[in-house]
Coordinates of C-alpha atoms and ligand atoms in Angstrom, one line a residue:
X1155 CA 19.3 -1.7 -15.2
X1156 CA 22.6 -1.4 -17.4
X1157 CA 25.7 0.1 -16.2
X1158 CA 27.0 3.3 -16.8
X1159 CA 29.9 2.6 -18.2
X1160 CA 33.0 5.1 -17.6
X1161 CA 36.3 5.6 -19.3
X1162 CA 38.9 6.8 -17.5
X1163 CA 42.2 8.4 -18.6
X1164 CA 44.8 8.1 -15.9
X1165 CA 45.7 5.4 -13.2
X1166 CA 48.1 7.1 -11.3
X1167 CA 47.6 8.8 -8.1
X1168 CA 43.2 10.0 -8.2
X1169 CA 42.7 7.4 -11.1
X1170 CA 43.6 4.6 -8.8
X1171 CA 42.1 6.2 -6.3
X1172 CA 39.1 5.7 -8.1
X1173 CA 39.0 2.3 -9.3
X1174 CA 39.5 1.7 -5.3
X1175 CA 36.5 3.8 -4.3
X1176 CA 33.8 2.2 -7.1
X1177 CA 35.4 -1.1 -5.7
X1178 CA 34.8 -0.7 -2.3
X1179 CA 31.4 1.0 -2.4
X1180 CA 30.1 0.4 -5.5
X1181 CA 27.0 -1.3 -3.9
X1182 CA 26.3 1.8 -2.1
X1183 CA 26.8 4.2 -5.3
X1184 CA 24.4 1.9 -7.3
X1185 CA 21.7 2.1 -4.4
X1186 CA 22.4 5.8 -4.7
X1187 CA 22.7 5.7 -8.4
X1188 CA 19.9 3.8 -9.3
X1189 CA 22.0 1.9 -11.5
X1190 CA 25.2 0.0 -11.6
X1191 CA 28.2 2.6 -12.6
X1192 CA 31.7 0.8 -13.7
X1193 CA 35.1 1.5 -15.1
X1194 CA 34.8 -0.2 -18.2
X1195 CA 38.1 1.2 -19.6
X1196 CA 41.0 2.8 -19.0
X1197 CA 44.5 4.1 -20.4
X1198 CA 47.5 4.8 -18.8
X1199 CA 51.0 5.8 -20.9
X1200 CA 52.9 2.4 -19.6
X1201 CA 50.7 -0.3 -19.3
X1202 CA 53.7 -2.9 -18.0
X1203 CA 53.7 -0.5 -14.9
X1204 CA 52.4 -1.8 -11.7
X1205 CA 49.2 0.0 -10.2
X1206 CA 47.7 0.5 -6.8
X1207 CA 44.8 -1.0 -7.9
X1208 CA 42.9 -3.7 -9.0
X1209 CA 42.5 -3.7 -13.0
X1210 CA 40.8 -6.8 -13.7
X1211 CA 37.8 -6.6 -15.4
X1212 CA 38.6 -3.2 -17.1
X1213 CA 39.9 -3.3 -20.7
X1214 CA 43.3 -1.2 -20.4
X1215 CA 45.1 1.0 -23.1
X1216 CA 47.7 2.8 -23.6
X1217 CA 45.6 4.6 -26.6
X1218 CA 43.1 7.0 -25.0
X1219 CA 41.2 8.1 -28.1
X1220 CA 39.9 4.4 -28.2
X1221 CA 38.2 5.3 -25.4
X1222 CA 37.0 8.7 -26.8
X1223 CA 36.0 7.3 -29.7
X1224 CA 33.9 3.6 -28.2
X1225 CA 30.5 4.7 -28.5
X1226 CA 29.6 2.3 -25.5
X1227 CA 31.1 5.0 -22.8
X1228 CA 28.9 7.7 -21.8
X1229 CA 31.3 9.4 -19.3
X1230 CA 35.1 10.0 -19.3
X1231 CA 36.8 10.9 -16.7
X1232 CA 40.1 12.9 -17.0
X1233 CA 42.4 12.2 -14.7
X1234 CA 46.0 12.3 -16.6
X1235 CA 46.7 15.8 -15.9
X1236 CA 48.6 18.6 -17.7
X1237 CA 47.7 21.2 -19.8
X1238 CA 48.5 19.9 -23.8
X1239 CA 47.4 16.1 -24.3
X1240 CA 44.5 16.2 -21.7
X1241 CA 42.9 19.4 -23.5
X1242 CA 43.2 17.7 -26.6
X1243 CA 41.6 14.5 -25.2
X1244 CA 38.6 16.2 -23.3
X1245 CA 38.0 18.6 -26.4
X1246 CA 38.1 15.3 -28.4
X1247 CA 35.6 13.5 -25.8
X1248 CA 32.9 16.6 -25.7
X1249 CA 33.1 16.6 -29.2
X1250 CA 31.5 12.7 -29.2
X1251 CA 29.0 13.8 -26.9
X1252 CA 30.6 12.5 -23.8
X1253 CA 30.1 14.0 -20.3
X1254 CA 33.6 14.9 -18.7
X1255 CA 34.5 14.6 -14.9
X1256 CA 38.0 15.9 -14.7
X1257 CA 40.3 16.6 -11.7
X1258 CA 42.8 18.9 -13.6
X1259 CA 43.0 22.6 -12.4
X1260 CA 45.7 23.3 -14.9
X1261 CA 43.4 22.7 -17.7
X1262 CA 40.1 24.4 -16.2
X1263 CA 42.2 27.7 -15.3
X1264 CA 43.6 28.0 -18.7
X1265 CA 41.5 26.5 -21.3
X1266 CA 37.7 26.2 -19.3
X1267 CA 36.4 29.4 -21.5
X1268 CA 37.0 27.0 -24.9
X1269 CA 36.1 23.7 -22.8
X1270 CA 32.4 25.1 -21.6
X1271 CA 31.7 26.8 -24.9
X1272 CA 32.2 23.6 -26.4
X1273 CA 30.5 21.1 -24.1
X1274 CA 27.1 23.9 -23.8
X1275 CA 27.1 23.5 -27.9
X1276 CA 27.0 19.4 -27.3
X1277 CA 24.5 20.0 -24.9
X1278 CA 27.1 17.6 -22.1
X1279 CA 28.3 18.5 -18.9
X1280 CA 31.8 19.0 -17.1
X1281 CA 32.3 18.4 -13.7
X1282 CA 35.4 19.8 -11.8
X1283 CA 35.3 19.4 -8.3
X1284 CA 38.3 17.8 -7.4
X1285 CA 39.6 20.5 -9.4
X1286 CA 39.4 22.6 -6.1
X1287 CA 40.7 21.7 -2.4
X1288 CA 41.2 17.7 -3.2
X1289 CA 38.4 16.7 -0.9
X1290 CA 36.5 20.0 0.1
X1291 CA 33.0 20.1 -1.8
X1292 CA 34.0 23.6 -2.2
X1293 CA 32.5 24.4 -5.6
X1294 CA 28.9 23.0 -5.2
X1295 CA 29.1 25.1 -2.0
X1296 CA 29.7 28.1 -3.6
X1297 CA 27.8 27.1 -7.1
X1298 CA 25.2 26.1 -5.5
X1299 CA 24.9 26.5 -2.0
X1300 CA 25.8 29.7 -1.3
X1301 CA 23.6 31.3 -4.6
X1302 CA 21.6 33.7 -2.6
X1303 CA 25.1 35.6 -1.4
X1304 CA 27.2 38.3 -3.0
X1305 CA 30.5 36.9 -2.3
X1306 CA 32.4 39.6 -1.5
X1307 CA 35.4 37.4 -0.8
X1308 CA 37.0 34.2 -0.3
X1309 CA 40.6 32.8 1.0
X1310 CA 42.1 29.7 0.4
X1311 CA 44.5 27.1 1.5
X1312 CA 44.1 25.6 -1.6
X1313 CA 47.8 23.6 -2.2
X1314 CA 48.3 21.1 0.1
X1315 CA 52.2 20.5 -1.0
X1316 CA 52.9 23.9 0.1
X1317 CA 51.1 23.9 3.6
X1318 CA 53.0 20.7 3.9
X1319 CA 56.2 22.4 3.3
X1320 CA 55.7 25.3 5.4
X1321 CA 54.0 23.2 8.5
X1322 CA 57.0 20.7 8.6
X1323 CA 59.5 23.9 8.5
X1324 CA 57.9 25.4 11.5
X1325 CA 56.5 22.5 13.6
X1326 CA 59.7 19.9 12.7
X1327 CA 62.0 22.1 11.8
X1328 CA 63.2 20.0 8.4
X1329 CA 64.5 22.1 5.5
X1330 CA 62.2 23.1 2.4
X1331 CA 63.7 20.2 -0.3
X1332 CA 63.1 17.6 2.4
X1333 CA 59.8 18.6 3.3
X1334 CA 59.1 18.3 -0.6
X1335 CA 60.3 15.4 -1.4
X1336 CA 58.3 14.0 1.1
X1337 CA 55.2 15.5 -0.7
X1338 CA 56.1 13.7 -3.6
X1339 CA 56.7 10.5 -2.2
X1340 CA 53.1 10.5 -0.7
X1341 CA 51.5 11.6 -3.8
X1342 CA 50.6 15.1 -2.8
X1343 CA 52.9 17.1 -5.4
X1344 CA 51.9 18.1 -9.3
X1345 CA 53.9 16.1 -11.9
X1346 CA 55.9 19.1 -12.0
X1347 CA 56.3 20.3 -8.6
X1348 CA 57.6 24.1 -9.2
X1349 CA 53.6 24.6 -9.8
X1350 CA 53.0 23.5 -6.0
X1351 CA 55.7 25.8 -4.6
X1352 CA 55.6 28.7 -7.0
X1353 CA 51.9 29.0 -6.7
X1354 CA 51.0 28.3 -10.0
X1355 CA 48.5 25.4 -8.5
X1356 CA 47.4 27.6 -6.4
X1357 CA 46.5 30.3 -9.1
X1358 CA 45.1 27.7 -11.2
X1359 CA 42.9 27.1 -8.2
X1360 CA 42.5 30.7 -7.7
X1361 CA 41.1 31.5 -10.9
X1362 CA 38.7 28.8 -11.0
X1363 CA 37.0 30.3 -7.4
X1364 CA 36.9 33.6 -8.6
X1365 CA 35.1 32.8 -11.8
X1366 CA 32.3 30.6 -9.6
X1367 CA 32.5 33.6 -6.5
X1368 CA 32.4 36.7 -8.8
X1369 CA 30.8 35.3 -12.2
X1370 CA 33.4 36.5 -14.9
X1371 CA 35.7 34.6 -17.2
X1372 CA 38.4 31.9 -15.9
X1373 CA 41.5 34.6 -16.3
X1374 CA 44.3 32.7 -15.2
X1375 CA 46.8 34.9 -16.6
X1376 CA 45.4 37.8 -14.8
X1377 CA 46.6 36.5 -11.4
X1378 CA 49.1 37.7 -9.0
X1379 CA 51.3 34.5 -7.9
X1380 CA 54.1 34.5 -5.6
X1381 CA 55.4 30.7 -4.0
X1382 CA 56.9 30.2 -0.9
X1383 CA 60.4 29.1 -2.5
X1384 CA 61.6 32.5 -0.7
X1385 CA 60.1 31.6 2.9
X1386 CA 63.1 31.0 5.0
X1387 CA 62.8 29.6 8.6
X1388 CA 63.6 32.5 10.1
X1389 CA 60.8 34.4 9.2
X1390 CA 58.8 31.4 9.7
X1391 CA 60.3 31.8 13.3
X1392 CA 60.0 35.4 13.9
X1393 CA 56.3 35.5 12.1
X1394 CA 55.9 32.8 14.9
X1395 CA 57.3 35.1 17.6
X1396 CA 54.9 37.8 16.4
X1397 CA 52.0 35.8 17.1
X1398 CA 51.1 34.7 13.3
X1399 CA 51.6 32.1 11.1
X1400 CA 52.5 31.9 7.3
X1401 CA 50.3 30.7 5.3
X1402 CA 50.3 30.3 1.6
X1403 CA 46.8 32.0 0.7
X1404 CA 44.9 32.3 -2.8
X1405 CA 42.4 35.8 -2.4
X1406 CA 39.8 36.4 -4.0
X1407 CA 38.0 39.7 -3.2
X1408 CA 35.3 42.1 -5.6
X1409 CA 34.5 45.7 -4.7
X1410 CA 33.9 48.7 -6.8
X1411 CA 37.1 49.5 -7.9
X1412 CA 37.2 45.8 -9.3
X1413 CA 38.5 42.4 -8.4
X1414 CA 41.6 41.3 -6.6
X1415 CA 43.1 38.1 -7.6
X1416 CA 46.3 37.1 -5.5
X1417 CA 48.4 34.1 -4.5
X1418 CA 50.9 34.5 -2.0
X1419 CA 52.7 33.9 1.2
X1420 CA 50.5 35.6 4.2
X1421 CA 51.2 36.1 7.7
X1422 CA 48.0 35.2 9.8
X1423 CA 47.1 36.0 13.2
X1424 CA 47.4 32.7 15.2
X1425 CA 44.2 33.4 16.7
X1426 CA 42.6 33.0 13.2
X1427 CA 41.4 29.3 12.3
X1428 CA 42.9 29.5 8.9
X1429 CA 46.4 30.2 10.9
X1430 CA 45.8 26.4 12.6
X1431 CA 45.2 24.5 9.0
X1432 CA 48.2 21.9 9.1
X1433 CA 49.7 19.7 6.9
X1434 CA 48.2 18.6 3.6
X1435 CA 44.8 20.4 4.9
X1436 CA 43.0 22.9 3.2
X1437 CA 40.5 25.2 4.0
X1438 CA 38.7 28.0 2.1
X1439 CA 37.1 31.0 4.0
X1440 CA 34.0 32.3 1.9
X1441 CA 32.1 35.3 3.1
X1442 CA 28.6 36.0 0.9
X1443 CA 26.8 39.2 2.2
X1444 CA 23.7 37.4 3.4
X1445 CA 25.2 34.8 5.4
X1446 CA 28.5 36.2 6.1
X1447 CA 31.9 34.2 7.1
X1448 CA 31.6 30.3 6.1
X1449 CA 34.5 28.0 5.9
X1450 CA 35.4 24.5 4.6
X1451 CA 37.9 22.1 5.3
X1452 CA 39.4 18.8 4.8
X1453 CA 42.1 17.5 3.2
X1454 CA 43.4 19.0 0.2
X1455 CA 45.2 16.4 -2.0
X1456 CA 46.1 12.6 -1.7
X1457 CA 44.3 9.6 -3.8
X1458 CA 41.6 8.9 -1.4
X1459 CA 40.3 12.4 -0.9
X1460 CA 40.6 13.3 -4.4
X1461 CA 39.1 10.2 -5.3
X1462 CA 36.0 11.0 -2.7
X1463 CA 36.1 14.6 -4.7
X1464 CA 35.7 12.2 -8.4
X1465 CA 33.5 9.9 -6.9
X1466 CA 30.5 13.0 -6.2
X1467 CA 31.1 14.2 -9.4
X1468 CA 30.0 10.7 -11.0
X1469 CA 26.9 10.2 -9.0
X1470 CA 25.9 13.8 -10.4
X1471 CA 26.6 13.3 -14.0
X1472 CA 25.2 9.9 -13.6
X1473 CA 21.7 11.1 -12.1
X1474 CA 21.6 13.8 -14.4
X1475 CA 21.9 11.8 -17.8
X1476 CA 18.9 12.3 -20.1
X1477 CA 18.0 15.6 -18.4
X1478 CA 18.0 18.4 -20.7
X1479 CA 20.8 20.5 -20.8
X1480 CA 18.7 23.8 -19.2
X1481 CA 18.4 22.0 -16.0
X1482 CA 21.8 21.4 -15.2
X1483 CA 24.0 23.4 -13.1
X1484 CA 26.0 25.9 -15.1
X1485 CA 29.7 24.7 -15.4
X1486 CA 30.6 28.2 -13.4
X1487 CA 27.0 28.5 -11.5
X1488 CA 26.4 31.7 -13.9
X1489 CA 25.0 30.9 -17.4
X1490 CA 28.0 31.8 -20.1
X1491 CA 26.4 34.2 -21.8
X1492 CA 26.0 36.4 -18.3
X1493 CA 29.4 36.3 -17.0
X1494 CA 30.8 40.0 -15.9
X1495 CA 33.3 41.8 -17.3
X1496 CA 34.6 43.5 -14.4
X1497 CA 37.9 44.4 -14.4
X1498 CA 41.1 42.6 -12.4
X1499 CA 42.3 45.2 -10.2
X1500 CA 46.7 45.6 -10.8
X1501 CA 48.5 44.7 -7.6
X1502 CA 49.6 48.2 -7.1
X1503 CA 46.2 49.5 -5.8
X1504 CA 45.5 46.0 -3.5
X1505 CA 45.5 46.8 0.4
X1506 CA 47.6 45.6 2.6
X1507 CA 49.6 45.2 6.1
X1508 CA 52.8 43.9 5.5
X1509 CA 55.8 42.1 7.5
X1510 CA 59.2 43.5 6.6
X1511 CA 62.3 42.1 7.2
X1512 CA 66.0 43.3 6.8
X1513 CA 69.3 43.3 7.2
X1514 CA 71.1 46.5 8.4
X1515 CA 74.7 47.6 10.0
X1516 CA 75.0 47.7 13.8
X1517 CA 75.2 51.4 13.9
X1518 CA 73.6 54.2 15.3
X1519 CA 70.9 55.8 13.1
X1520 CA 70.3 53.1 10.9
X1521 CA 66.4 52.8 12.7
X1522 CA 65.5 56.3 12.5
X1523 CA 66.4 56.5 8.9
X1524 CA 64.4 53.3 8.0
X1525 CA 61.5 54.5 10.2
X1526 CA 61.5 58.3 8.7
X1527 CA 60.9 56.7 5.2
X1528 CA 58.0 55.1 6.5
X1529 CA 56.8 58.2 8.1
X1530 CA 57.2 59.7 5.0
X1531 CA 55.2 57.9 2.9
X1532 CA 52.6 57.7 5.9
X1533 CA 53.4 53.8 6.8
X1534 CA 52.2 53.3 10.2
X1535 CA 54.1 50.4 12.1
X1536 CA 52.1 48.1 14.0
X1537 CA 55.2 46.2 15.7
X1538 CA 59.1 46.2 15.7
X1539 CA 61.6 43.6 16.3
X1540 CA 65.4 44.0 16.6
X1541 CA 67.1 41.2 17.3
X1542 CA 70.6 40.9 18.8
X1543 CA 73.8 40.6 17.1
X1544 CA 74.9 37.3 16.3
X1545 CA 79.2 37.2 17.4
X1546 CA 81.0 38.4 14.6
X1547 CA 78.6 39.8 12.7
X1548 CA 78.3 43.6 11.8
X1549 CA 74.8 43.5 10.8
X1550 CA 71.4 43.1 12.6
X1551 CA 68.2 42.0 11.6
X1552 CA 65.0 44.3 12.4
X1553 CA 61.3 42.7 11.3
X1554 CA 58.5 44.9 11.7
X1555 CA 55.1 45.0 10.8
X1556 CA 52.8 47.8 9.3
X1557 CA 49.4 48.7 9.0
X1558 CA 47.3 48.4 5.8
X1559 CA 48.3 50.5 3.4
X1560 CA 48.5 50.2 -0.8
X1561 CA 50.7 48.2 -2.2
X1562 CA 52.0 51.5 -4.8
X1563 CA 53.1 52.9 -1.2
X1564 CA 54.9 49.7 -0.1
X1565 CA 56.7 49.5 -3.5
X1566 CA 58.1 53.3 -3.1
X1567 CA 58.9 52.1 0.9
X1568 CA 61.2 49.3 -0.3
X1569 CA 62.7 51.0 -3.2
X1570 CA 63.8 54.3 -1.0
X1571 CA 64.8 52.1 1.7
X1572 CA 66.9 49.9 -0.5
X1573 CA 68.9 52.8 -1.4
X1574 CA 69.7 52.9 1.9
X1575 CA 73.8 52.6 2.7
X1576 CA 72.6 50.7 6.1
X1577 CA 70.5 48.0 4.7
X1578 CA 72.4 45.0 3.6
X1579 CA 70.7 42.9 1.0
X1580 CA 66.9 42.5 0.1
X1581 CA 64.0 43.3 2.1
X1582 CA 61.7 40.4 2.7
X1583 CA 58.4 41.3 2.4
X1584 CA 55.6 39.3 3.5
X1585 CA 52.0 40.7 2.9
X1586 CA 49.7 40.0 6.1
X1587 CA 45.9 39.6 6.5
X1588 CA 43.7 39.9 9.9
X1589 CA 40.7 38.8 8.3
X1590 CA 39.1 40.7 11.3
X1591 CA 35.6 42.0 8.6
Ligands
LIG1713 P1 49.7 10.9 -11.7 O1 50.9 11.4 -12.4 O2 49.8 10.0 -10.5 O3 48.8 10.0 -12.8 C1 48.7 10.4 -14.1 C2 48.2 9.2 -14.9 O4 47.9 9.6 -16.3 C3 49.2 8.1 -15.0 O5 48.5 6.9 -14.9 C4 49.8 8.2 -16.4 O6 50.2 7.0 -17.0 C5 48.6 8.8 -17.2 N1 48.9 9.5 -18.4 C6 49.7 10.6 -18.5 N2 49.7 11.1 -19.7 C7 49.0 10.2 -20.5 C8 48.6 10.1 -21.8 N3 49.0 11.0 -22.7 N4 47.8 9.1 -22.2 C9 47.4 8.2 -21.3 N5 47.6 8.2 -20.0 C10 48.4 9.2 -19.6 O7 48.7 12.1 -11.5 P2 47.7 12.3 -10.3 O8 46.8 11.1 -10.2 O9 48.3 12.8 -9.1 O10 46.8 13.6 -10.9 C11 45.9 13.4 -11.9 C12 45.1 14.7 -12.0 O11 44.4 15.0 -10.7 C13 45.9 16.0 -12.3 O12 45.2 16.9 -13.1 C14 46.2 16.6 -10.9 O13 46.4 17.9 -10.9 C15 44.8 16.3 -10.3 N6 44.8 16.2 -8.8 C16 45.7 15.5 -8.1 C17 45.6 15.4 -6.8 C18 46.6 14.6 -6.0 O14 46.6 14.6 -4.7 N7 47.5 13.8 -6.6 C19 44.6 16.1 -6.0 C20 43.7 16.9 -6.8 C21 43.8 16.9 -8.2 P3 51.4 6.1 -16.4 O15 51.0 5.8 -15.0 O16 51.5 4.9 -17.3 O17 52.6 7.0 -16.4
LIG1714 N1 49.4 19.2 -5.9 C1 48.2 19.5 -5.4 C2 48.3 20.0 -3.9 C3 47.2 18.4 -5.5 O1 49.3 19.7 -3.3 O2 47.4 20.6 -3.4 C4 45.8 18.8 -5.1 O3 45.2 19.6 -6.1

């Protein structure tokens, strides 16, 4: 039978990847396939570069519309990255009638609503699943798998830069910009790697879970993001000392009142398995009202894993060429025209426990006044931590941890008690999840 012949934007990090997956078991895709599937051509921005992987036999430019325009390729797969030129290029591609496999979160989360509308009026499909978790089949799970549940939730390790980070702070004590750079060099981190440790990967990520979880729009700029820049290693230390771990988490939940959409640093109790995901893992905890708590995990970024992510993505558009449009998956697992509408909840009304950590002067007082605020504003604490004096120094810190309350009441906690004479500097706050329903 004749190839399928792919063209594939990018042959950095996943595209190589790529090229070394169809190389190694391309006998085993075709058996699968039913047909021979090959990399045809490609385009890169410097072609005098060197690559980590074999080019021969695939036509390389440094033009990608060639590719978009070559009537020959049936299937493009985007792996370039970036919001501007890759939009462009994928728009461009649907509008030829190709099928698009892409990796790129960035481009899903902010432009998918254009990108779906578009490929459903060519009647061509786009596959994302290294979008999510680098390795982790986590959207066929949930678009597919999981269809007979009301998800009702779902948290994520879903950046594998920033559990990097944060495990090699606490387990080899080596400072954030090392850790990071570290990341890079192994070719975890975005292009731009404020996105990895500001959360904005994560939200991208976020966004594109919530949309296949809840079934409403991809409403990237609706989500709460917070990075883990601020994550010192002392609270690392005393989270530690508390019995939990920090853990960059994206949220996901839907009730009545609406839908919670939230990326930030969480304390988790050590006893929980998401509090044990290491290094570059990820893991994503889904709980659908039929079958309850499931959870996925593997690792989250990295050329082969991505690549594996890619790879699954071909066989499907490949096995589903020639089928009519009505029986493919929909691009969110909810036709477009039956998306919800309900609304994304403001951060104020989310629920909560928190960890708090301060600053205050050695002086008698000082913890009754911090601890009537609380009472106040009926803030229960769950545990308190003063730690000694260091020599020389006037001020103590005190960590504590509260119950679940909103986050309006935290707000009005942090702002009375940062009037406070006695507290030195800014409250950390850390937002902390059991995960115990
Ligand atoms: P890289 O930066 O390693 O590779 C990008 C590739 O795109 C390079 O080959 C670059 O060319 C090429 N490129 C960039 N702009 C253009 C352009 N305008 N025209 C033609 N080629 C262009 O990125 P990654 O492989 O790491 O990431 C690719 C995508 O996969 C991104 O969307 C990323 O978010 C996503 N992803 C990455 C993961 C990872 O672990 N790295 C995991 C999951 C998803 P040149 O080499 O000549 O500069
Ligand atoms: N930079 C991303 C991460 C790549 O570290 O998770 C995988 O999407």
């Amino acid at each position: 039978m004749e190839p399928v012949k792919l063209g594939l934007l990018g042959l950095g990090t996943v595209g190589c990847g790529t090229v070394n997956m169809l190389h190694r078991a391309g006998v085993e895709i075709e058996r699968r396939a039913g047909r021979p599937i090959v990399v045809s051509r490609a385009a890169a921005r410097d072609l005098s570069k060197p690559r980590d992987c074999d080019t021969s036999g695939i036509a390389l430019t440094d033009k990608p519309m060639e590719i978009i325009e070559d009537p020959e390729i049936e299937v493009i797969v985007e792996l370039i990255g970036g919001y501007d030129d890759a939009y462009e290029l994928v728009m461009a591609a649907l509008r030829n009638g190709k099928h698009v496999i892409t990796a790129n979160k960035a481009m899903i989360a902010k432009y998918g609503n254009e990108i779906f509308a578009e490929a459903e009026k060519q009647g061509v499909t786009v596959a994302f699943e290294a979008a999510v978790a680098g390795g982790i089949p986590i959207i066929k799970a949930i678009r597919e798998s999981l269809v007979g549940n009301h998800i009702q939730w779902f948290a994520g390790i879903v950046n594998g830069t920033a559990n990097y980070i944060l495990t090699q702070m606490r387990d080899e004590g080596r400072d954030f910009q090392e850790a990071l750079d570290e990341a890079q060099r192994l070719g975890y981190a975005e292009a731009d790697p404020t996105f990895d440790v500001e959360g904005i990967d994560a939200a991208h990520k976020l966004t594109i879970l919530a949309a296949i979880s809840f079934g409403i729009p991809l409403q990237f700029d609706r989500v709460y993001t917070e990075g883990i820049s601020n994550i010192g290693r002392e609270d690392i230390q005393y989270a530690e000392e508390l019995g939990y771990s920090i853990k960059h988490l994206a949220i996901g939940q839907i009730s009545e009142e609406g839908i919670e959409l939230r990326v930030h640093p969480t304390l988790v109790p050590h006893r929980r398995l998401m509090a044990n995901v290491g290094g570059v893992m990820n893991a994503v905890m889904v709980y659908g009202d039929a079958v309850g708590r499931t959870m996925y995990y593997g690792a989250g970024a990295g050329a082969e894993p991505t690549a594996s992510a890619v790879m699954g993505d071909i066989l499907d558009v490949v096995r589903s060429l020639g089928a009519k449009a009505v029986h493919r998956v929909p691009y969110l697992g909810f036709q477009l025209n039956q998306l919800s509408d309900a609304p994304v909840l403001p951060m104020e009304a989310i629920e909560t426990a928190y960890y708090l950590r301060m600053e205050v002067s050695d002086s008698p007082g000082v913890m009754a006044a911090v601890t009537q605020i609380l009472a106040e504003l009926n803030i229960s604490i769950e545990a308190l931590l003063q730690k000694v004096p260091e020599p020389d120094q006037d001020t103590v810190p005190i960590i504590m941890l509260t119950h679940r309350i909103r986050e309006r009441q935290m707000n009005e906690a942090l702002h009375r008690m940062g009037q406070l004479e006695a507290v030195r500097g800014k409250i950390t706050r850390i937002r902390l999840e059991y995960f115990d329903d």
